[in-house]
XYZ file of C-alpha atoms in Angstrom:
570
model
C 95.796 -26.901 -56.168
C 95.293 -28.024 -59.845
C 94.959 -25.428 -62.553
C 91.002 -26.354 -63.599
C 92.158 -25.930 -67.449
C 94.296 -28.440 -66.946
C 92.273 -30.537 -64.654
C 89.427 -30.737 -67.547
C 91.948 -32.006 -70.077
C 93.131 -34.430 -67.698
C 89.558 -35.614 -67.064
C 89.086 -35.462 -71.096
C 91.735 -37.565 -71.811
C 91.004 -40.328 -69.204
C 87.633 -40.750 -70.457
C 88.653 -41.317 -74.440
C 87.782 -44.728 -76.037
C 90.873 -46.930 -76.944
C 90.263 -45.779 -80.745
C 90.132 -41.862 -79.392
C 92.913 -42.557 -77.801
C 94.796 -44.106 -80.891
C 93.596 -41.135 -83.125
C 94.740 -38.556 -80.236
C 98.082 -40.324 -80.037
C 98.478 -39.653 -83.949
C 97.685 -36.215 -83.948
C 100.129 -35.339 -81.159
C 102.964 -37.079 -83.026
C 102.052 -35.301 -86.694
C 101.837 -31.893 -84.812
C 104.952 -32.499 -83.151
C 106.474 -33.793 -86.284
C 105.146 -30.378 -87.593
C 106.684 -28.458 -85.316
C 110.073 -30.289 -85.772
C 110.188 -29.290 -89.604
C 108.965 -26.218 -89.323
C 112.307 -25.130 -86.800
C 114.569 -27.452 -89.490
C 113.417 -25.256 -91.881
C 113.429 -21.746 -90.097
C 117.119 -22.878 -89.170
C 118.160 -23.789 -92.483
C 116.444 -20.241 -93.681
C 118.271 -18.395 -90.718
C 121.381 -20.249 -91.119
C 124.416 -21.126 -93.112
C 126.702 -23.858 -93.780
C 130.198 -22.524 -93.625
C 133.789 -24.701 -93.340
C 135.718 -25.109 -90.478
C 139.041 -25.365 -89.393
C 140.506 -29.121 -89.313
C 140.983 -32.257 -91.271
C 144.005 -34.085 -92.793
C 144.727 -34.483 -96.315
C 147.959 -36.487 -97.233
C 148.847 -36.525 -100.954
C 151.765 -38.626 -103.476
C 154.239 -37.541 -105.458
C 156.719 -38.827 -108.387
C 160.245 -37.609 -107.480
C 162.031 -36.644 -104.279
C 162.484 -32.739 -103.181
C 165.521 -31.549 -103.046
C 165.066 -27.575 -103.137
C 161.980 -25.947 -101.153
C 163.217 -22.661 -102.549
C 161.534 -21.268 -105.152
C 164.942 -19.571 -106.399
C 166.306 -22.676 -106.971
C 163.614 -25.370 -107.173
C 163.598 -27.290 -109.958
C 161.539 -30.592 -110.250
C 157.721 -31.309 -109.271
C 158.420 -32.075 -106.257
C 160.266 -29.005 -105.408
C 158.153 -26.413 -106.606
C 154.861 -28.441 -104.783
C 156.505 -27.966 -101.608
C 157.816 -24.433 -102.435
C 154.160 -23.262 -103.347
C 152.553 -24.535 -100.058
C 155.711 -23.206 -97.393
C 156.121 -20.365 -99.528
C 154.147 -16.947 -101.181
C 154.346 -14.400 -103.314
C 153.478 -10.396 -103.894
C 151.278 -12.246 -106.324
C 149.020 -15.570 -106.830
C 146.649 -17.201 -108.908
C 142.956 -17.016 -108.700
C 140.515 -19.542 -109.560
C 140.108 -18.631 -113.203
C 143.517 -18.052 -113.406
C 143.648 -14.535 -113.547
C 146.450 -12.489 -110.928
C 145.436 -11.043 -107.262
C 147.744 -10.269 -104.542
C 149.182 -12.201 -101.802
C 151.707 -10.541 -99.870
C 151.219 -7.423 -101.653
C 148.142 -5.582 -100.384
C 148.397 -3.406 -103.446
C 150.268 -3.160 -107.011
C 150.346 0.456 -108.884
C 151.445 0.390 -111.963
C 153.369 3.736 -113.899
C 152.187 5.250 -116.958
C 154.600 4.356 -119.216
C 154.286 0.592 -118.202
C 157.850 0.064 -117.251
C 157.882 0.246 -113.276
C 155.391 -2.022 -110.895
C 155.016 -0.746 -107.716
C 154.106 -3.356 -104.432
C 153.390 -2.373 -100.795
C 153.647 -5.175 -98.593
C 150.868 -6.591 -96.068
C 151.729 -5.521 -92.546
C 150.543 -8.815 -91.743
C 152.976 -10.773 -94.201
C 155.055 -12.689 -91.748
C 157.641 -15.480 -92.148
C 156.560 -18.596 -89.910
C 159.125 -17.498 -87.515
C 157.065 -14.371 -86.478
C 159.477 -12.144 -88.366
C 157.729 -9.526 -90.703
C 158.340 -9.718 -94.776
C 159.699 -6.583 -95.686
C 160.960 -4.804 -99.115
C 164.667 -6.137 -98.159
C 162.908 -9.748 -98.345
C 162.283 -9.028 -101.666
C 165.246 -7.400 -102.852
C 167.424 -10.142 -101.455
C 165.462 -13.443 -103.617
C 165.285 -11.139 -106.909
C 169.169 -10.561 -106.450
C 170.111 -14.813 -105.370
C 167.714 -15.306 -108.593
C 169.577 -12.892 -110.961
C 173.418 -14.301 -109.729
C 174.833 -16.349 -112.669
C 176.885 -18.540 -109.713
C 173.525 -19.537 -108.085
C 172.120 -20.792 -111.350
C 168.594 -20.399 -111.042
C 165.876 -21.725 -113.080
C 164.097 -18.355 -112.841
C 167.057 -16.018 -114.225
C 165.138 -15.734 -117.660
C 162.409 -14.068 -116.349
C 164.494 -11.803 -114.094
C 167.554 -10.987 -116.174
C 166.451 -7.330 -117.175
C 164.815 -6.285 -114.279
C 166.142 -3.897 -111.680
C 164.621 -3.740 -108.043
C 164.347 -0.768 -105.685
C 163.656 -0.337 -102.006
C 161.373 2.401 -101.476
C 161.054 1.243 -97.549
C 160.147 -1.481 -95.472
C 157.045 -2.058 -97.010
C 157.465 -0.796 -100.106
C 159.252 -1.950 -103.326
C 159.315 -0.865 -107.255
C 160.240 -2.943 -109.566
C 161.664 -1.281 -112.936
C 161.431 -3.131 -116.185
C 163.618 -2.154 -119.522
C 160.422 -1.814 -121.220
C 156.773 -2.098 -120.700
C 155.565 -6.497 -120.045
C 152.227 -6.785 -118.828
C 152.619 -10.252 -118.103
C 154.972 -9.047 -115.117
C 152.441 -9.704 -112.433
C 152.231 -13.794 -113.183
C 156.488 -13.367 -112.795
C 155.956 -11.830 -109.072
C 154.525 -15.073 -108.217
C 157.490 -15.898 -106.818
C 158.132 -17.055 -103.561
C 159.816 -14.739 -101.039
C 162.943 -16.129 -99.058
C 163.572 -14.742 -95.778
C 166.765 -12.397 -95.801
C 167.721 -12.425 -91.986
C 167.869 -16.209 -92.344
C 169.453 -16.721 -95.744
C 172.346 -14.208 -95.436
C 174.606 -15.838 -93.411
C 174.996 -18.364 -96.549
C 177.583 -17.184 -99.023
C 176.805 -17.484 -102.817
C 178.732 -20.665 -103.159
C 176.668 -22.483 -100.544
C 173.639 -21.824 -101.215
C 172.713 -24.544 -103.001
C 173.918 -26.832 -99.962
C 172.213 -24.867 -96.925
C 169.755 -27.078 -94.320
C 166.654 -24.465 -95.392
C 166.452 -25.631 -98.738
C 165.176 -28.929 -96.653
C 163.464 -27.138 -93.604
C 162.601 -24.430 -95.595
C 160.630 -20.846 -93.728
C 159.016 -19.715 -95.757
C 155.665 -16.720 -95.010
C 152.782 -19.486 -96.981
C 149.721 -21.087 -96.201
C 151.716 -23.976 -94.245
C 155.074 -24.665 -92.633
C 157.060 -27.588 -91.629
C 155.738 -29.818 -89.047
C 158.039 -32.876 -89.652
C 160.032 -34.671 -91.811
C 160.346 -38.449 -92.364
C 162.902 -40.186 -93.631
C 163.858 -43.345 -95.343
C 167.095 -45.696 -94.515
C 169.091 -43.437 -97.030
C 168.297 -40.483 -94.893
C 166.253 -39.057 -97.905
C 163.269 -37.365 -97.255
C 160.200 -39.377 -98.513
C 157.271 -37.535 -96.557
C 156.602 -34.301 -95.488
C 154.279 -33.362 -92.801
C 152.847 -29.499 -93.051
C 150.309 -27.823 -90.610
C 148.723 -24.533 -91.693
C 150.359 -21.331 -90.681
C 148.425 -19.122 -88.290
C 151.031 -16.614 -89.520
C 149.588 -16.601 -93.209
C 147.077 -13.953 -93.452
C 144.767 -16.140 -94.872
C 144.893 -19.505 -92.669
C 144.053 -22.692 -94.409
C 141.196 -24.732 -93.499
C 142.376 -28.318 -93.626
C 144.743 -28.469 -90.388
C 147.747 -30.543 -91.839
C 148.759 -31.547 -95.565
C 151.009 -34.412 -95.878
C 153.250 -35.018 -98.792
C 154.828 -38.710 -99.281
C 156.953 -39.363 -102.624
C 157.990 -42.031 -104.582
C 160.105 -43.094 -107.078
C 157.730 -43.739 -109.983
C 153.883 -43.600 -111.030
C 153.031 -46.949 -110.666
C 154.555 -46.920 -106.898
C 151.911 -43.540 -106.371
C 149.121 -45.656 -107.868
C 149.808 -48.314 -106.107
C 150.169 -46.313 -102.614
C 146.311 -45.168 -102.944
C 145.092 -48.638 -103.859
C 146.279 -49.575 -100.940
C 144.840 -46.108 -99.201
C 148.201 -45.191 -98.225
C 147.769 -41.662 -99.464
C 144.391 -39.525 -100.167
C 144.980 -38.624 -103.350
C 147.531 -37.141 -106.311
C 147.703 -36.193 -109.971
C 149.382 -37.259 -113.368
C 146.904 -40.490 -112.953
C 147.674 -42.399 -116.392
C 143.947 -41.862 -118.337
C 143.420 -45.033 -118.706
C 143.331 -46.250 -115.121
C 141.167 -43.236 -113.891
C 137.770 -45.458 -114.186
C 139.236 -47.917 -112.195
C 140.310 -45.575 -109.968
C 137.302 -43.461 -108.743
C 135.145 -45.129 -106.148
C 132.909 -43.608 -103.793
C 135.403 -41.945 -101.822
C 136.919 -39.711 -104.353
C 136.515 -37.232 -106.550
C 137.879 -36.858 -110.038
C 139.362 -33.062 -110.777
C 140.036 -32.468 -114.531
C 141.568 -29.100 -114.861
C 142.908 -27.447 -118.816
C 146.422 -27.755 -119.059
C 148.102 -24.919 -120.542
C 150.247 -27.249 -122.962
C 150.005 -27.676 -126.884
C 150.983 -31.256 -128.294
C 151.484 -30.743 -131.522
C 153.315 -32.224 -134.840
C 156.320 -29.277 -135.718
C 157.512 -29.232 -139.343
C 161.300 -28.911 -139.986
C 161.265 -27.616 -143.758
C 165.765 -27.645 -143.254
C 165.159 -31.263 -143.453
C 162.730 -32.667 -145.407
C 162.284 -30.564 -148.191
C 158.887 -31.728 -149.058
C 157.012 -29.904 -146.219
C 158.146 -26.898 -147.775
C 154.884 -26.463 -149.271
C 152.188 -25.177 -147.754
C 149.561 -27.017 -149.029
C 150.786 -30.685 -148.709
C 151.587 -29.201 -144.536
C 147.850 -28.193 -144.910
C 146.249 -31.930 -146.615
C 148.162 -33.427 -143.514
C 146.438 -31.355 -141.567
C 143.285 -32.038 -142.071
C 143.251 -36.163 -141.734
C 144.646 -35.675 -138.443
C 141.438 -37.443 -136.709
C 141.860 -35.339 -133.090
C 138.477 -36.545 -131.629
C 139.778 -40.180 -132.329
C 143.297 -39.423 -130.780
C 142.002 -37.988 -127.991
C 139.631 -40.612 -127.085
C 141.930 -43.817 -127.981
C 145.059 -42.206 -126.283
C 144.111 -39.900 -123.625
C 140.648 -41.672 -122.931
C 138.825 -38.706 -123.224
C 140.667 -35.711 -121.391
C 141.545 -33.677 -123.658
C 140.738 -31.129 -125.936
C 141.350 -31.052 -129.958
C 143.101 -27.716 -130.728
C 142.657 -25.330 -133.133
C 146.275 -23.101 -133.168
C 148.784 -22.886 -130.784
C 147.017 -21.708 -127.871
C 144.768 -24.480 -125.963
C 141.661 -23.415 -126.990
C 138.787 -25.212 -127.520
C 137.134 -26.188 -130.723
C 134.416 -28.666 -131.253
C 135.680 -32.047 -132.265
C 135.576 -32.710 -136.323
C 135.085 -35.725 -137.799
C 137.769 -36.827 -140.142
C 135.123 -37.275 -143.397
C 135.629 -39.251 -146.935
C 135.122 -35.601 -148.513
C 137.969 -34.540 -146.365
C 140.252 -37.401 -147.267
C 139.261 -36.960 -150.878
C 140.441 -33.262 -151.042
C 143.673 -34.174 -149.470
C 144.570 -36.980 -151.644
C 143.865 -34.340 -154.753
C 146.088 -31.637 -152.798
C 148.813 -34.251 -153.029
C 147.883 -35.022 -156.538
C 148.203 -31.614 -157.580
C 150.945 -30.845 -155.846
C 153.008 -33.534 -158.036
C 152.937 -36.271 -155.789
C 150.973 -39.501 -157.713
C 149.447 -42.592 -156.200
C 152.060 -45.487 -157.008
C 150.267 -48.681 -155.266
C 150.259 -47.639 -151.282
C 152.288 -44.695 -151.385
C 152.931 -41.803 -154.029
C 155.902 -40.555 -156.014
C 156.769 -37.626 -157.790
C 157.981 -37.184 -161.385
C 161.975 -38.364 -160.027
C 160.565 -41.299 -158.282
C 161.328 -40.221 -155.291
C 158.876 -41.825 -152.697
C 156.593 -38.935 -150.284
C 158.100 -40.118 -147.178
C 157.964 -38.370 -143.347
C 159.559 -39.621 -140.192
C 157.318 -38.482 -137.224
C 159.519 -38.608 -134.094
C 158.365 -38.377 -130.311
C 159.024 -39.243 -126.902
C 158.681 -42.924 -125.408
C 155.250 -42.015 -123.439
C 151.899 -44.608 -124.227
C 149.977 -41.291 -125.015
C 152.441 -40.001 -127.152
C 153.408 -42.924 -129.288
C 149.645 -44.245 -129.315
C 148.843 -40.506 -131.291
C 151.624 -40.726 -133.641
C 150.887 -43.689 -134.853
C 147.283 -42.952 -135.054
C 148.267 -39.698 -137.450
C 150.682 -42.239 -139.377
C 147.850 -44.353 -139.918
C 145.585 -41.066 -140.979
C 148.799 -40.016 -143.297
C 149.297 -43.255 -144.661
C 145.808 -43.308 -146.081
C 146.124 -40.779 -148.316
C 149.016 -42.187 -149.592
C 152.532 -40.847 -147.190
C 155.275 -43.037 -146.441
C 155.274 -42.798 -142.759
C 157.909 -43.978 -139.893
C 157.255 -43.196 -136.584
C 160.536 -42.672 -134.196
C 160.461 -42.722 -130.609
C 163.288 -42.088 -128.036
C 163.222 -41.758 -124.376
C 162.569 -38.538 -123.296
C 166.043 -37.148 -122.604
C 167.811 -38.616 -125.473
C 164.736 -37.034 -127.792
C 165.629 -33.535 -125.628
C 169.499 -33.692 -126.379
C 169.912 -35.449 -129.385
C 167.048 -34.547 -131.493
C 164.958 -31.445 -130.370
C 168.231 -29.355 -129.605
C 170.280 -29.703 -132.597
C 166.579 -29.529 -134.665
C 167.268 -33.321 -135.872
C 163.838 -34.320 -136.937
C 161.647 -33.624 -140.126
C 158.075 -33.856 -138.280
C 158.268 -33.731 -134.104
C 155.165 -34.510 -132.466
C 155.995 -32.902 -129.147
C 154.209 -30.656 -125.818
C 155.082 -27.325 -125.052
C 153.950 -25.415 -121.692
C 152.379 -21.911 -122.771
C 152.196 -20.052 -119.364
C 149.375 -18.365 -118.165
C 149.675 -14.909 -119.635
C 149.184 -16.426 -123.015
C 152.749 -15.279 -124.171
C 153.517 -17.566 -127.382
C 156.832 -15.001 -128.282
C 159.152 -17.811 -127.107
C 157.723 -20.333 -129.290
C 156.937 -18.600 -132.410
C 159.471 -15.939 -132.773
C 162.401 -16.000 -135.109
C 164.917 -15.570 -132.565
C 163.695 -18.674 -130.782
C 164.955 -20.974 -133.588
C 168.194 -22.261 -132.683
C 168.491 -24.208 -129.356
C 167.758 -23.322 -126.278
C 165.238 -21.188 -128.189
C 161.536 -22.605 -128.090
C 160.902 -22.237 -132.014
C 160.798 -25.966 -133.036
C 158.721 -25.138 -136.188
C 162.037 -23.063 -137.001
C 159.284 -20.526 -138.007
C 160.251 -17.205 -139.363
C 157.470 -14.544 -140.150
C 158.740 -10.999 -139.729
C 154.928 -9.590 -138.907
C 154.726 -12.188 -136.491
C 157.978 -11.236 -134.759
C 156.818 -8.084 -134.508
C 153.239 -8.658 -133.191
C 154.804 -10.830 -130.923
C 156.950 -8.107 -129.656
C 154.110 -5.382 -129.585
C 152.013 -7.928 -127.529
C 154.355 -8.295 -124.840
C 154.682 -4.144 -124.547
C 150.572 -3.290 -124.790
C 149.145 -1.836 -121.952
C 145.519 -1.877 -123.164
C 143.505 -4.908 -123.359
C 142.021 -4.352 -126.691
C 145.366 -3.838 -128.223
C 146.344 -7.163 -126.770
C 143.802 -9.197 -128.229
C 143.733 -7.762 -131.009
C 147.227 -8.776 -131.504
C 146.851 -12.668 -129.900
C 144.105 -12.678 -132.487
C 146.543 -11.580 -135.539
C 149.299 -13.960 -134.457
C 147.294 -17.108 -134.000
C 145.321 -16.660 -136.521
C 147.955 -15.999 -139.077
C 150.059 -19.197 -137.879
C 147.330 -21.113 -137.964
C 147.041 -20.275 -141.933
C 150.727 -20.641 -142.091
C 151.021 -24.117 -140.832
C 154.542 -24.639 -139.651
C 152.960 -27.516 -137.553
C 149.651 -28.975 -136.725
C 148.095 -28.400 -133.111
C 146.466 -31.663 -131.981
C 145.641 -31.286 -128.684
C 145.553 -29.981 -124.825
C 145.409 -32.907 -122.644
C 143.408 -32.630 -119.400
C 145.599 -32.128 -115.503
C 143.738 -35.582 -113.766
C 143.551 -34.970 -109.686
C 142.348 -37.586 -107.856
C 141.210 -36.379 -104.682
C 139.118 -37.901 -101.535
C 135.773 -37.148 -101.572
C 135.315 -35.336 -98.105
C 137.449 -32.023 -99.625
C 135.041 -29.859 -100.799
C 135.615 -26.857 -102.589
C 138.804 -27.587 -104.234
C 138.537 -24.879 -106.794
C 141.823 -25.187 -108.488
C 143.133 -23.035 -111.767
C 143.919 -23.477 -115.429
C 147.447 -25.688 -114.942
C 151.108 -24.385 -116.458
C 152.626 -26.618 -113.715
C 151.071 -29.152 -111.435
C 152.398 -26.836 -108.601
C 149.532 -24.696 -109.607
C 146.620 -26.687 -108.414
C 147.628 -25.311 -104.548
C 147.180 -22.056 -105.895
C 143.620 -22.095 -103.597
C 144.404 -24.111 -101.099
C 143.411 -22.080 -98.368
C 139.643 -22.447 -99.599
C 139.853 -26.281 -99.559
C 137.808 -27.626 -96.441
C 136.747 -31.191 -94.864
C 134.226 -29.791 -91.927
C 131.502 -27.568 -91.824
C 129.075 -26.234 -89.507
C 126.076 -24.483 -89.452
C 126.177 -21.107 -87.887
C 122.970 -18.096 -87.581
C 123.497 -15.905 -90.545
C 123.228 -12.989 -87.779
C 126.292 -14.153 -86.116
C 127.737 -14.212 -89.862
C 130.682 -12.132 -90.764
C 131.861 -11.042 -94.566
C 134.615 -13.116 -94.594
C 132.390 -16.011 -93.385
C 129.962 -15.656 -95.990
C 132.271 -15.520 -98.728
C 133.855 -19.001 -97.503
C 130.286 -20.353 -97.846
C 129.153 -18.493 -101.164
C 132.404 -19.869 -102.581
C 132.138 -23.133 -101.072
C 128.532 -23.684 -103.013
């Protein structure tokens, strides 16, 4: 029996005119269009886009790995692999600041001297075997051994570790260094699998290639070429790590040289990598990737040797060269753009200055004054003797196209200028070691604490010291010292403010720039929030927030951890 409601309608509808019928036929389709937005929008209201677990990004590399160890690792390629198989009590966040990783918590004494970790109970190696205080103990003790050699001993030398118990461990320090928490970065080695290896041997042990390691990722596979050299590495994420990646598997293929990286993503061999040569970045971002330009934490800058040329012993010629250095110029003709002019010898930001006539006109009289007159092109003193510099650097395009850009600059105001350059070894043994050059333009990696003592304090000056300036200043030395020891932010400051501020006014060398870390990465990762770079190792720092999926999920079914992925991922 039919409902009579619906029996009218039925009747209604049979009975409309062919236009009725058209205009009826509209309305039902605009209602139901209606309706359709109006649940799009209530879902998109009651719901949120958060990532999801899967995807593949595959990556290349200059160089070859040869230690996944963080004790021993010792080129790019080393320490990449060694920061995604590997963690810390410590890592890097975003801005570049220190939170824990293994560690779920850090106390620190009174007196500054002892740091204090307790371990996760969920820090686990990838073979199910729990990270404990012993773990610990064990790398801090391969890095400090003179026989093993490592390129961490520096930062280890003076420090003494203690084994409160399995999860807990102190570290004692011969006097107060707030920068300690950046050192326990380090990557943990497992002890129950390491000490069966004697000292000696080390160094030739199968887990510096299949390394386990208790990171965001462990070894899946490894490929390798008709040498039997590894030249890929295939990782999938750890469901051991407390924190378990999003993107599935991360593969790492290397190669012998730039161009042969370059030349692998033209041909979309790989998804992406970094050092891309400035230049070439237009012509490398399409509409499948993404360009990530990250500060570097390095300062390129010219260093005066006053042992030998005796003319840059005064203060005010060091400060008319200075000032015609054109940085906006140099960092536009030589690093295309990513860079940023500096201002001291941190790399800090200053807006870029043009080079004017009143500034070239103030330098010239400097020089004038200063007893050095015009003779033709270049200028002489009352002996004749010619004002002549020799500006030495490394064989690099970005390098050699700045110094002679500031020889150009120098030469206008009336300095005999030659510009040197040497390959980058023979510049490292032969000239920057013994302190063979008068004017060095030159990088230097400031790490991320901000610590310059290594490169500005007296002791630094002879080789393998970091001093190339040769710099001595006895109230620098000992804000330099006092900076390292504060405990109070204020104090620190304070202090960073005193010593760049005062070297800046001293000129021992002239900061030029910071140039820009260039990642070239596929345009499906989202969220790839990486931190201020020391070393290109770094930018994995936040890998486990990288994601290539997402899905919408009802914000009621939402956890905290789930809406932090998605607040983060905006």
């Amino acid at each position: 029996m039919e409902i009579p409601l619906y029996s009218q309608l039925r009747h209604a509808y049979h009975n409309l005119s062919p236009l009725e019928l058209v205009v009826f036929s509209v309305l039902v389709v605009l209602v139901t269009l209606g309706g359709m937005g109006l649940l799009n929008q209530l879902q998109d209201n009651a719901s949120t886009v958060i990532p999801t677990r899967g995807g593949h990004y595959h990556e290349g590399i200059v160089g070859f790995p040869q230690y996944i160890n963080p004790v021993l690792a010792r080129s790019d390629a080393d320490r990449d692999l060694s920061a995604l198989v590997h963690a810390g009590l410590t890592k890097l966040t975003t801005s570049g600041d220190i939170t824990l990783d293994l560690a779920e918590a850090m106390e620190v004494s009174e007196n500054g001297e002892t740091y204090t970790f307790t371990i996760r109970d969920d820090a686990v190696f990838h073979d199910g075997q729990p990270v404990t205080a012993e773990d610990i103990a064990f790398t801090i003790s391969l890095i400090q051994d003179p026989v093993v050699n490592s390129p961490q001993q520096s930062d280890w030398n003076s420090i003494s570790v203690e084994v409160i118990d399995d999860k807990t461990v102190a570290f004692n320090l011969s006097q107060p260094f707030t920068s300690f928490p950046y050192t326990a970065r380090i990557g943990i080695l497992p002890a129950h699998l390491w000490e069966n290896e004697t000292i000696s041997s080390i160094s030739f042990s199968s887990l510096n290639v299949r390394p386990v390691g208790a990171g965001p990722y462990q070894v899946a596979d490894i490929i390798r070429n008709e040498e039997g050299i590894p030249n890929r590495y295939d990782l999938t994420a750890a469901e051991t790590y407390h924190s378990t990646p999003y993107i599935k598997r991360v593969s790492l293929s290397f190669f012998t040289d730039a161009n042969a990286v370059t030349d692998a993503f033209r041909s979309e061999d790989i998804d992406g990598f970094y050092g891309a040569d400035p230049h070439a970045v237009d012509e490398l971002n399409t509409n499948n990737t993404q360009i990530v330009s990250k500060s570097l934490n390095r300062v390129f800058a010219i260093y005066y040797n006053q042992n030998n040329n005796e003319v840059l012993v005064e203060a005010d010629l060091r400060r008319a060269l200075d000032s015609v250095i054109p940085r906006r110029e140099i960092i536009q003709e030589a690093l295309y753009g990513y860079g940023k002019p500096l201002d001291g010898p941190l790399p800090s930001i200053r807006p870029a200055e043009e080079v004017s006539s009143s500034t070239i006109r103030a330098a010239r009289e400097t020089l004038t004054t200063a007893g050095w007159e015009e003779s033709g092109d270049t200028r002489v003193n009352e002996d004749g003797e010619t004002l002549s510099i020799e500006l030495t650097t490394a064989a690099i395009p970005a390098l050699q196209e700045t110094a002679n850009r500031i020889a150009e600059s120098w030469e206008d105001i009336g300095v005999s200028v030659t510009v040197t350059t040497l390959p980058v070894n023979e510049l490292t043994q032969s000239i920057i070691r013994p302190r063979d050059y008068e004017a060095l333009l030159f990088g230097q990696v400031i790490n991320q604490s901000g610590d310059l003592y290594p490169f500005w304090h007296s002791s630094g000056q002879d080789d393998p010291g970091l001093n190339l300036a040769i710099y001595t200043n006895s109230s620098i030395d000992d804000a330099l010292s006092q900076w390292r020891v504060a405990t109070s932010t204020v104090v620190r400051d304070n202090l960073q403010s005193e010593i760049t501020e005062t070297i800046t006014d001293d000129q021992p060398a002239s900061f030029v720039y910071s140039p820009s870390f260039i990642y070239i990465l596929p345009d499906n990762i989202r969220n790839a929030a990486i931190p201020p770079i020391t070393t290109p190792s770094d930018r994995f720092a936040r890998i486990t927030d990288w994601h290539t999926s997402t899905t919408k999920l009802w914000n009621i079914f939402l956890d905290d951890d789930q809406t932090n992925a998605e607040k983060a991922s905006r």
